[in-house]
Amino acid sequence: MNKLNFIDQETIKVINQKKIIQLLYRNKQMTKQDISKALKLSIPTVISNVKELIEQGFLDEAGVAESTGGRKPTIIRFIADSRYSFGVCIAKDKVRIILSNLNFDIIEERFFDLPSKLDNFKELILRIRKEVDYIISAHNITTQKILGIGFSLPGTVNEKKLLLENAPNLKVKNICFKEFQDDFEFPIFVENEANASAYAEAFINFNNIINSLVFISITEGIGTGIIIGDNLYKGYNKRAGEFGHMTILKDGDQCNCGKKGCWELYASQKSLVNKYKKAFGDDKNDLDYFLRLAEDNDKAKEILDEYLEYLAEGIKNIILMLDPRNIIIGGEISYYKTLIEKDLKSKVFEENNFYDEEECKISFSELQGNASILGATLLPMEKLFFFSEKVI
Ligand SMILES: [Zn+2]
């Protein structure tokens, strides 16, 4: 009985400390009295936990606030540079590596082109390791302060087994990151790119708590990450959210997943750019050029309109399936929000009996291309902020 009590008290202490860290991460600085009010904890509990967190380096005392009668209360400050985390984003043609502090400030960024043929994944990891070493020595950071390195990967990922199961765009299968653990002095974490993005959107934009969202990552293909009740929903086989391969057109185009008529063949960035290239006999220009053209060229406008029809069809299916509070669109297309937002919303919320614009908010990622890499840096921080696992 005594032992059970002891464990319970330890657990409560750990939970309280994580709550305090989360609160201070959001508010940056607060008095002990305000922490006590916000978390409904007694002042002595706050005092003893804050003391421990100061000893661990996460918080410090930063002067006094104005008194509301009696002694002036001490201000407790969150120290963003008390720990760091590396995020690595391996995309189809580029590898990005960042060092972030607990505030998700990007302290340093390095990138290089991905070799066209990935024969030897170990070589890629060693190249990443070289960049990581460079960053560590350039910023003179002790490895004890580094929580870990998180990888955002373009494929199905079993985060528990540290396994990249299948990444068609990289043309690799069954890459086990456990084999690379000895190459780093801190723990490795892995997650799928769209899941990492969803995770970043849900946590980093923490002020407007979004506990139910679907992140739609529109790139070469379409990946989606699902957050339900503050958890990343990955399903039994860790493959949930493959909405890019739901059938949008029966007997449609052949997808390289083996099926026909998959959503991403009609609503990915690649499909839009290819349609433009074909229609204008122009093989050189990119998304930016064509979307600017769509501002006043009828043919370009028509192609965009057809694209948005397909994008909206998929989004409607997702809303019917999951009833999320938020849909967040990421990828390069999100930079053209002003051009597409109105039309996309009117196509999604056209006459229907199920939902309206107030009930499901569609927005565009504000992390400007950084969602997945910031999600990767968040993976090693998870244990610091949360008590329970965030994947279901
Ligand atoms: Zn497919």
CSV table of C-alpha atoms and ligand atoms in Angstrom, one decimal:
chain,number,residue,atom,x,y,z
A,1,MET,CA,0.0,0.0,0.0
A,2,ASN,CA,2.8,2.4,0.9
A,3,LYS,CA,4.6,1.6,-2.2
A,4,LEU,CA,1.5,2.3,-4.3
A,5,ASN,CA,1.2,5.6,-2.6
A,6,PHE,CA,4.8,6.4,-3.3
A,7,ILE,CA,4.4,5.6,-7.0
A,8,ASP,CA,1.2,7.6,-7.2
A,9,GLN,CA,2.9,10.7,-5.7
A,10,GLU,CA,5.8,10.3,-8.0
A,11,THR,CA,3.5,10.1,-11.0
A,12,ILE,CA,1.5,13.1,-9.9
A,13,LYS,CA,4.7,15.1,-9.5
A,14,VAL,CA,5.9,14.2,-13.0
A,15,ILE,CA,2.5,15.1,-14.4
A,16,ASN,CA,2.5,18.4,-12.6
A,17,GLN,CA,5.9,19.3,-13.8
A,18,LYS,CA,5.0,18.6,-17.4
A,19,LYS,CA,1.9,20.8,-17.0
A,20,ILE,CA,4.0,23.6,-15.6
A,21,ILE,CA,6.5,23.3,-18.5
A,22,GLN,CA,3.7,23.3,-21.0
A,23,LEU,CA,2.1,26.3,-19.4
A,24,LEU,CA,5.4,28.2,-19.3
A,25,TYR,CA,6.2,27.2,-22.9
A,26,ARG,CA,2.9,28.9,-23.9
A,27,ASN,CA,3.1,32.0,-21.6
A,28,LYS,CA,6.9,32.3,-21.4
A,29,GLN,CA,6.8,33.9,-18.0
A,30,MET,CA,4.3,33.9,-15.1
A,31,THR,CA,4.2,34.3,-11.3
A,32,LYS,CA,3.9,31.3,-9.1
A,33,GLN,CA,0.5,32.6,-8.1
A,34,ASP,CA,-0.7,32.7,-11.7
A,35,ILE,CA,0.7,29.2,-12.3
A,36,SER,CA,-1.2,28.0,-9.3
A,37,LYS,CA,-4.5,29.6,-10.6
A,38,ALA,CA,-4.1,28.4,-14.1
A,39,LEU,CA,-3.3,24.8,-13.2
A,40,LYS,CA,-5.5,24.6,-10.1
A,41,LEU,CA,-2.5,23.5,-8.0
A,42,SER,CA,-1.8,24.6,-4.5
A,43,ILE,CA,0.9,27.2,-4.0
A,44,PRO,CA,3.2,24.8,-2.0
A,45,THR,CA,2.9,22.3,-4.9
A,46,VAL,CA,3.8,24.9,-7.4
A,47,ILE,CA,6.8,26.1,-5.3
A,48,SER,CA,8.3,22.7,-4.9
A,49,ASN,CA,7.9,21.7,-8.5
A,50,VAL,CA,9.1,25.0,-9.8
A,51,LYS,CA,12.2,24.6,-7.6
A,52,GLU,CA,13.0,21.3,-9.1
A,53,LEU,CA,12.4,22.6,-12.7
A,54,ILE,CA,14.8,25.5,-11.9
A,55,GLU,CA,17.4,23.0,-10.7
A,56,GLN,CA,17.0,21.0,-14.0
A,57,GLY,CA,17.5,24.3,-15.9
A,58,PHE,CA,14.1,24.6,-17.6
A,59,LEU,CA,13.0,27.7,-15.6
A,60,ASP,CA,14.6,30.6,-13.8
A,61,GLU,CA,13.5,33.5,-11.6
A,62,ALA,CA,13.4,36.8,-13.5
A,63,GLY,CA,12.7,39.6,-11.1
A,64,VAL,CA,9.4,40.5,-9.4
A,65,ALA,CA,6.0,41.5,-10.7
A,66,GLU,CA,3.9,44.4,-9.3
A,67,SER,CA,2.4,43.6,-6.0
A,68,THR,CA,-1.4,43.4,-5.7
A,69,GLY,CA,-1.0,43.8,-1.9
A,70,GLY,CA,1.7,42.1,0.2
A,71,ARG,CA,5.0,40.8,-1.1
A,72,LYS,CA,5.9,41.3,-4.7
A,73,PRO,CA,5.5,38.0,-6.5
A,74,THR,CA,8.5,36.4,-8.2
A,75,ILE,CA,8.3,36.0,-12.0
A,76,ILE,CA,9.2,32.5,-13.3
A,77,ARG,CA,10.6,32.4,-16.8
A,78,PHE,CA,10.7,29.6,-19.4
A,79,ILE,CA,14.3,29.0,-20.7
A,80,ALA,CA,13.9,28.0,-24.3
A,81,ASP,CA,17.6,27.3,-24.7
A,82,SER,CA,17.7,24.8,-21.8
A,83,ARG,CA,17.4,21.9,-24.2
A,84,TYR,CA,17.7,21.5,-28.0
A,85,SER,CA,16.4,19.1,-30.6
A,86,PHE,CA,17.5,18.2,-34.1
A,87,GLY,CA,14.9,17.9,-36.9
A,88,VAL,CA,15.7,16.3,-40.2
A,89,CYS,CA,13.3,16.3,-43.2
A,90,ILE,CA,14.2,13.9,-46.0
A,91,ALA,CA,12.1,14.9,-49.0
A,92,LYS,CA,12.2,13.7,-52.6
A,93,ASP,CA,15.1,15.8,-53.7
A,94,LYS,CA,16.4,17.6,-50.6
A,95,VAL,CA,17.5,16.9,-47.0
A,96,ARG,CA,17.0,19.7,-44.5
A,97,ILE,CA,18.5,19.6,-41.0
A,98,ILE,CA,17.7,22.1,-38.3
A,99,LEU,CA,18.6,22.7,-34.7
A,100,SER,CA,15.7,24.1,-32.6
A,101,ASN,CA,15.4,25.1,-29.0
A,102,LEU,CA,12.3,24.5,-26.9
A,103,ASN,CA,10.6,27.5,-28.4
A,104,PHE,CA,10.9,26.0,-31.9
A,105,ASP,CA,13.2,28.8,-32.9
A,106,ILE,CA,15.4,27.5,-35.7
A,107,ILE,CA,18.9,28.1,-34.4
A,108,GLU,CA,20.7,26.7,-37.5
A,109,GLU,CA,19.7,25.2,-40.7
A,110,ARG,CA,21.7,23.1,-43.2
A,111,PHE,CA,20.6,21.3,-46.3
A,112,PHE,CA,21.9,19.3,-49.3
A,113,ASP,CA,20.5,17.6,-52.4
A,114,LEU,CA,19.4,14.1,-52.0
A,115,PRO,CA,21.5,11.8,-54.2
A,116,SER,CA,19.4,10.7,-57.2
A,117,LYS,CA,19.9,7.1,-56.4
A,118,LEU,CA,19.7,6.1,-52.8
A,119,ASP,CA,21.7,2.9,-52.9
A,120,ASN,CA,23.2,3.2,-49.5
A,121,PHE,CA,21.0,4.8,-46.8
A,122,LYS,CA,23.9,4.5,-44.3
A,123,GLU,CA,25.9,7.0,-46.4
A,124,LEU,CA,23.0,9.4,-46.3
A,125,ILE,CA,22.9,9.1,-42.5
A,126,LEU,CA,26.6,9.7,-42.3
A,127,ARG,CA,26.2,12.8,-44.3
A,128,ILE,CA,23.5,14.0,-42.0
A,129,ARG,CA,25.7,13.2,-39.0
A,130,LYS,CA,28.5,15.4,-40.5
A,131,GLU,CA,26.0,18.3,-40.7
A,132,VAL,CA,24.8,17.6,-37.1
A,133,ASP,CA,28.4,17.6,-35.9
A,134,TYR,CA,29.1,20.9,-37.7
A,135,ILE,CA,26.1,22.5,-36.0
A,136,ILE,CA,27.0,21.2,-32.6
A,137,SER,CA,30.5,22.6,-32.7
A,138,ALA,CA,29.5,25.9,-34.4
A,139,HIS,CA,27.1,26.6,-31.5
A,140,ASN,CA,29.2,25.0,-28.9
A,141,ILE,CA,26.4,23.0,-27.4
A,142,THR,CA,26.9,20.1,-25.0
A,143,THR,CA,25.3,16.9,-26.2
A,144,GLN,CA,23.7,16.5,-22.7
A,145,LYS,CA,21.4,19.4,-23.7
A,146,ILE,CA,20.3,17.7,-26.9
A,147,LEU,CA,17.1,15.7,-26.4
A,148,GLY,CA,17.4,13.8,-29.7
A,149,ILE,CA,17.1,13.8,-33.4
A,150,GLY,CA,13.7,13.5,-35.2
A,151,PHE,CA,13.3,12.4,-38.8
A,152,SER,CA,10.4,13.4,-41.0
A,153,LEU,CA,10.1,10.8,-43.7
A,154,PRO,CA,8.0,10.6,-46.9
A,155,GLY,CA,6.5,7.2,-46.4
A,156,THR,CA,4.8,4.8,-44.0
A,157,VAL,CA,6.6,4.8,-40.7
A,158,ASN,CA,6.4,2.5,-37.6
A,159,GLU,CA,7.7,4.9,-35.0
A,160,LYS,CA,7.9,2.3,-32.3
A,161,LYS,CA,10.2,0.0,-34.4
A,162,LEU,CA,12.0,3.0,-35.8
A,163,LEU,CA,11.1,1.6,-39.2
A,164,LEU,CA,10.6,3.4,-42.6
A,165,GLU,CA,8.4,0.7,-44.1
A,166,ASN,CA,7.9,2.0,-47.6
A,167,ALA,CA,8.8,5.3,-49.3
A,168,PRO,CA,7.9,5.1,-53.0
A,169,ASN,CA,9.2,8.6,-53.7
A,170,LEU,CA,12.6,7.6,-52.4
A,171,LYS,CA,12.3,4.1,-53.8
A,172,VAL,CA,13.3,2.5,-50.5
A,173,LYS,CA,11.6,0.0,-48.3
A,174,ASN,CA,12.2,-1.3,-44.7
A,175,ILE,CA,14.9,1.0,-43.6
A,176,CYS,CA,15.5,0.4,-39.9
A,177,PHE,CA,16.8,3.5,-38.1
A,178,LYS,CA,17.8,1.4,-35.1
A,179,GLU,CA,20.8,0.5,-37.1
A,180,PHE,CA,21.9,4.2,-37.1
A,181,GLN,CA,21.4,4.8,-33.4
A,182,ASP,CA,25.2,4.3,-32.8
A,183,ASP,CA,25.9,7.1,-35.2
A,184,PHE,CA,24.4,9.7,-32.9
A,185,GLU,CA,25.0,10.4,-29.2
A,186,PHE,CA,21.3,11.0,-28.6
A,187,PRO,CA,18.1,9.1,-29.3
A,188,ILE,CA,16.6,8.9,-32.8
A,189,PHE,CA,12.9,9.3,-33.5
A,190,VAL,CA,11.0,8.9,-36.8
A,191,GLU,CA,7.6,9.9,-38.1
A,192,ASN,CA,5.8,10.2,-41.4
A,193,GLU,CA,6.0,13.7,-43.0
A,194,ALA,CA,2.3,14.5,-42.9
A,195,ASN,CA,1.9,13.1,-39.4
A,196,ALA,CA,4.9,15.2,-38.2
A,197,SER,CA,3.2,18.3,-39.8
A,198,ALA,CA,-0.1,17.6,-38.1
A,199,TYR,CA,1.7,17.2,-34.8
A,200,ALA,CA,3.5,20.5,-35.2
A,201,GLU,CA,0.3,22.3,-36.2
A,202,ALA,CA,-1.5,20.9,-33.2
A,203,PHE,CA,1.2,21.6,-30.7
A,204,ILE,CA,3.1,24.7,-31.9
A,205,ASN,CA,0.0,26.7,-32.6
A,206,PHE,CA,-0.9,25.7,-29.1
A,207,ASN,CA,-2.7,28.9,-28.2
A,208,ASN,CA,-5.8,28.2,-30.2
A,209,ILE,CA,-5.9,24.6,-29.0
A,210,ILE,CA,-6.8,22.4,-31.9
A,211,ASN,CA,-7.6,18.9,-30.6
A,212,SER,CA,-9.1,17.6,-33.8
A,213,LEU,CA,-7.5,18.2,-37.1
A,214,VAL,CA,-6.5,16.8,-40.4
A,215,PHE,CA,-3.3,18.1,-42.0
A,216,ILE,CA,-3.3,17.7,-45.8
A,217,SER,CA,0.2,17.9,-47.2
A,218,ILE,CA,0.1,18.6,-50.9
A,219,THR,CA,3.4,17.9,-52.7
A,220,GLU,CA,4.4,15.3,-55.3
A,221,GLY,CA,1.6,13.2,-53.8
A,222,ILE,CA,-0.9,13.8,-51.0
A,223,GLY,CA,-0.2,12.8,-47.4
A,224,THR,CA,-2.5,13.4,-44.5
A,225,GLY,CA,-1.9,13.5,-40.7
A,226,ILE,CA,-4.8,13.0,-38.3
A,227,ILE,CA,-5.0,14.5,-34.8
A,228,ILE,CA,-7.9,13.2,-32.7
A,229,GLY,CA,-8.3,14.4,-29.1
A,230,ASP,CA,-4.7,15.7,-29.0
A,231,ASN,CA,-3.4,12.4,-30.2
A,232,LEU,CA,-1.9,11.4,-33.5
A,233,TYR,CA,-4.1,8.8,-35.0
A,234,LYS,CA,-2.1,6.2,-36.9
A,235,GLY,CA,-4.3,3.1,-36.8
A,236,TYR,CA,-3.6,-0.5,-36.0
A,237,ASN,CA,-0.9,-1.0,-38.7
A,238,LYS,CA,0.4,2.5,-38.5
A,239,ARG,CA,-0.9,3.3,-42.0
A,240,ALA,CA,-4.0,5.5,-41.3
A,241,GLY,CA,-4.4,8.7,-43.3
A,242,GLU,CA,-3.4,7.3,-46.8
A,243,PHE,CA,-6.2,9.5,-48.2
A,244,GLY,CA,-4.0,10.4,-51.1
A,245,HIS,CA,-4.9,6.9,-52.4
A,246,MET,CA,-8.6,7.0,-51.9
A,247,THR,CA,-10.5,6.5,-55.2
A,248,ILE,CA,-11.7,9.8,-56.5
A,249,LEU,CA,-12.4,8.6,-60.1
A,250,LYS,CA,-13.5,5.0,-60.7
A,251,ASP,CA,-11.3,3.4,-63.4
A,252,GLY,CA,-9.3,6.7,-63.5
A,253,ASP,CA,-5.6,7.1,-64.2
A,254,GLN,CA,-3.1,4.4,-63.1
A,255,CYS,CA,-1.4,5.2,-59.8
A,256,ASN,CA,2.0,3.7,-58.9
A,257,CYS,CA,0.4,2.2,-55.7
A,258,GLY,CA,-1.3,-0.3,-58.1
A,259,LYS,CA,-4.8,1.3,-57.8
A,260,LYS,CA,-6.6,3.5,-60.3
A,261,GLY,CA,-8.1,6.9,-59.9
A,262,CYS,CA,-6.3,7.8,-56.6
A,263,TRP,CA,-7.0,11.3,-55.2
A,264,GLU,CA,-3.3,12.4,-55.5
A,265,LEU,CA,-3.3,11.8,-59.2
A,266,TYR,CA,-5.8,14.7,-59.5
A,267,ALA,CA,-5.2,16.9,-56.5
A,268,SER,CA,-1.4,16.9,-55.8
A,269,GLN,CA,0.9,19.7,-56.8
A,270,LYS,CA,2.5,17.5,-59.3
A,271,SER,CA,-0.8,16.7,-61.0
A,272,LEU,CA,-1.6,20.4,-61.3
A,273,VAL,CA,1.8,21.4,-62.7
A,274,ASN,CA,1.6,18.5,-65.2
A,275,LYS,CA,-1.8,19.6,-66.4
A,276,TYR,CA,-0.5,23.1,-66.9
A,277,LYS,CA,2.6,21.9,-68.7
A,278,LYS,CA,0.5,19.8,-71.0
A,279,ALA,CA,-2.1,22.4,-71.8
A,280,PHE,CA,0.4,25.2,-72.5
A,281,GLY,CA,3.0,22.9,-74.1
A,282,ASP,CA,5.4,24.3,-71.6
A,283,ASP,CA,7.8,22.0,-69.9
A,284,LYS,CA,10.0,24.6,-68.2
A,285,ASN,CA,7.8,26.6,-65.9
A,286,ASP,CA,6.7,25.8,-62.3
A,287,LEU,CA,3.8,26.1,-60.0
A,288,ASP,CA,4.5,29.8,-59.2
A,289,TYR,CA,4.5,30.8,-62.9
A,290,PHE,CA,1.3,28.9,-63.7
A,291,LEU,CA,-0.6,30.2,-60.7
A,292,ARG,CA,0.3,33.8,-61.4
A,293,LEU,CA,-0.9,33.1,-65.0
A,294,ALA,CA,-4.2,31.9,-63.5
A,295,GLU,CA,-4.9,35.3,-62.1
A,296,ASP,CA,-6.0,36.6,-65.5
A,297,ASN,CA,-5.6,33.9,-68.1
A,298,ASP,CA,-8.9,32.1,-68.7
A,299,LYS,CA,-7.3,28.8,-69.8
A,300,ALA,CA,-5.1,28.8,-66.7
A,301,LYS,CA,-8.1,29.7,-64.5
A,302,GLU,CA,-10.1,26.8,-65.9
A,303,ILE,CA,-7.4,24.3,-65.1
A,304,LEU,CA,-7.1,25.6,-61.6
A,305,ASP,CA,-10.9,25.4,-61.2
A,306,GLU,CA,-10.9,21.8,-62.2
A,307,TYR,CA,-8.0,21.1,-59.9
A,308,LEU,CA,-9.9,22.7,-57.0
A,309,GLU,CA,-13.0,20.5,-57.8
A,310,TYR,CA,-10.9,17.4,-57.2
A,311,LEU,CA,-9.2,18.8,-54.1
A,312,ALA,CA,-12.6,19.7,-52.7
A,313,GLU,CA,-14.1,16.3,-53.4
A,314,GLY,CA,-11.4,14.6,-51.4
A,315,ILE,CA,-11.7,17.1,-48.5
A,316,LYS,CA,-15.5,16.5,-48.4
A,317,ASN,CA,-14.9,12.8,-48.1
A,318,ILE,CA,-12.4,13.4,-45.2
A,319,ILE,CA,-14.9,15.6,-43.4
A,320,LEU,CA,-17.6,13.0,-43.7
A,321,MET,CA,-15.3,10.3,-42.5
A,322,LEU,CA,-13.7,12.1,-39.5
A,323,ASP,CA,-15.7,15.2,-38.7
A,324,PRO,CA,-12.5,17.2,-37.8
A,325,ARG,CA,-12.7,20.7,-36.2
A,326,ASN,CA,-9.9,21.9,-38.6
A,327,ILE,CA,-8.5,21.0,-41.9
A,328,ILE,CA,-5.1,22.5,-42.5
A,329,ILE,CA,-3.6,22.6,-46.0
A,330,GLY,CA,0.2,22.5,-46.3
A,331,GLY,CA,2.7,22.3,-49.1
A,332,GLU,CA,3.7,25.0,-51.6
A,333,ILE,CA,0.1,25.5,-52.8
A,334,SER,CA,-0.7,26.9,-49.3
A,335,TYR,CA,1.4,30.0,-50.3
A,336,TYR,CA,-1.3,30.9,-52.8
A,337,LYS,CA,-4.0,31.0,-50.2
A,338,THR,CA,-5.4,34.3,-51.5
A,339,LEU,CA,-5.8,32.9,-55.0
A,340,ILE,CA,-7.5,29.6,-54.0
A,341,GLU,CA,-9.1,29.9,-50.6
A,342,LYS,CA,-12.5,31.4,-51.6
A,343,ASP,CA,-13.2,29.0,-54.5
A,344,LEU,CA,-12.0,26.0,-52.5
A,345,LYS,CA,-14.3,26.7,-49.6
A,346,SER,CA,-17.3,27.4,-51.7
A,347,LYS,CA,-16.7,24.0,-53.5
A,348,VAL,CA,-16.3,22.2,-50.1
A,349,PHE,CA,-19.2,23.8,-48.4
A,350,GLU,CA,-21.7,23.9,-51.3
A,351,GLU,CA,-25.2,22.9,-50.5
A,352,ASN,CA,-25.0,19.8,-48.2
A,353,ASN,CA,-26.9,18.4,-45.2
A,354,PHE,CA,-23.9,17.6,-43.1
A,355,TYR,CA,-21.7,20.6,-42.2
A,356,ASP,CA,-20.9,24.2,-42.8
A,357,GLU,CA,-18.0,26.6,-42.7
A,358,GLU,CA,-18.5,27.3,-39.0
A,359,GLU,CA,-18.4,23.6,-38.1
A,360,CYS,CA,-15.2,22.7,-39.9
A,361,LYS,CA,-12.6,25.3,-40.4
A,362,ILE,CA,-10.4,25.1,-43.5
A,363,SER,CA,-7.1,27.0,-43.2
A,364,PHE,CA,-3.7,27.1,-44.7
A,365,SER,CA,-0.5,26.2,-42.8
A,366,GLU,CA,1.1,29.2,-41.1
A,367,LEU,CA,4.3,27.3,-40.5
A,368,GLN,CA,5.3,28.2,-44.1
A,369,GLY,CA,7.0,25.0,-45.3
A,370,ASN,CA,8.4,24.3,-41.8
A,371,ALA,CA,5.5,22.1,-40.4
A,372,SER,CA,7.1,18.7,-41.0
A,373,ILE,CA,10.6,19.7,-39.9
A,374,LEU,CA,9.3,21.4,-36.8
A,375,GLY,CA,7.2,18.3,-36.1
A,376,ALA,CA,10.4,16.3,-36.4
A,377,THR,CA,12.1,18.4,-33.8
A,378,LEU,CA,9.0,18.0,-31.6
A,379,LEU,CA,9.4,14.2,-31.5
A,380,PRO,CA,12.4,14.2,-29.1
A,381,MET,CA,10.6,16.8,-26.9
A,382,GLU,CA,7.5,14.8,-26.5
A,383,LYS,CA,8.5,13.2,-23.2
A,384,LEU,CA,9.2,16.7,-21.8
A,385,PHE,CA,5.8,18.1,-22.6
A,386,PHE,CA,3.5,15.2,-22.3
A,387,PHE,CA,3.0,12.4,-19.8
A,388,SER,CA,1.3,9.9,-22.0
A,389,GLU,CA,2.2,8.8,-25.5
A,390,LYS,CA,0.6,10.9,-28.2
A,391,VAL,CA,0.1,8.2,-30.8
A,392,ILE,CA,-3.0,6.1,-31.0
B,1,ZN,ZN,-2.6,5.3,-55.4
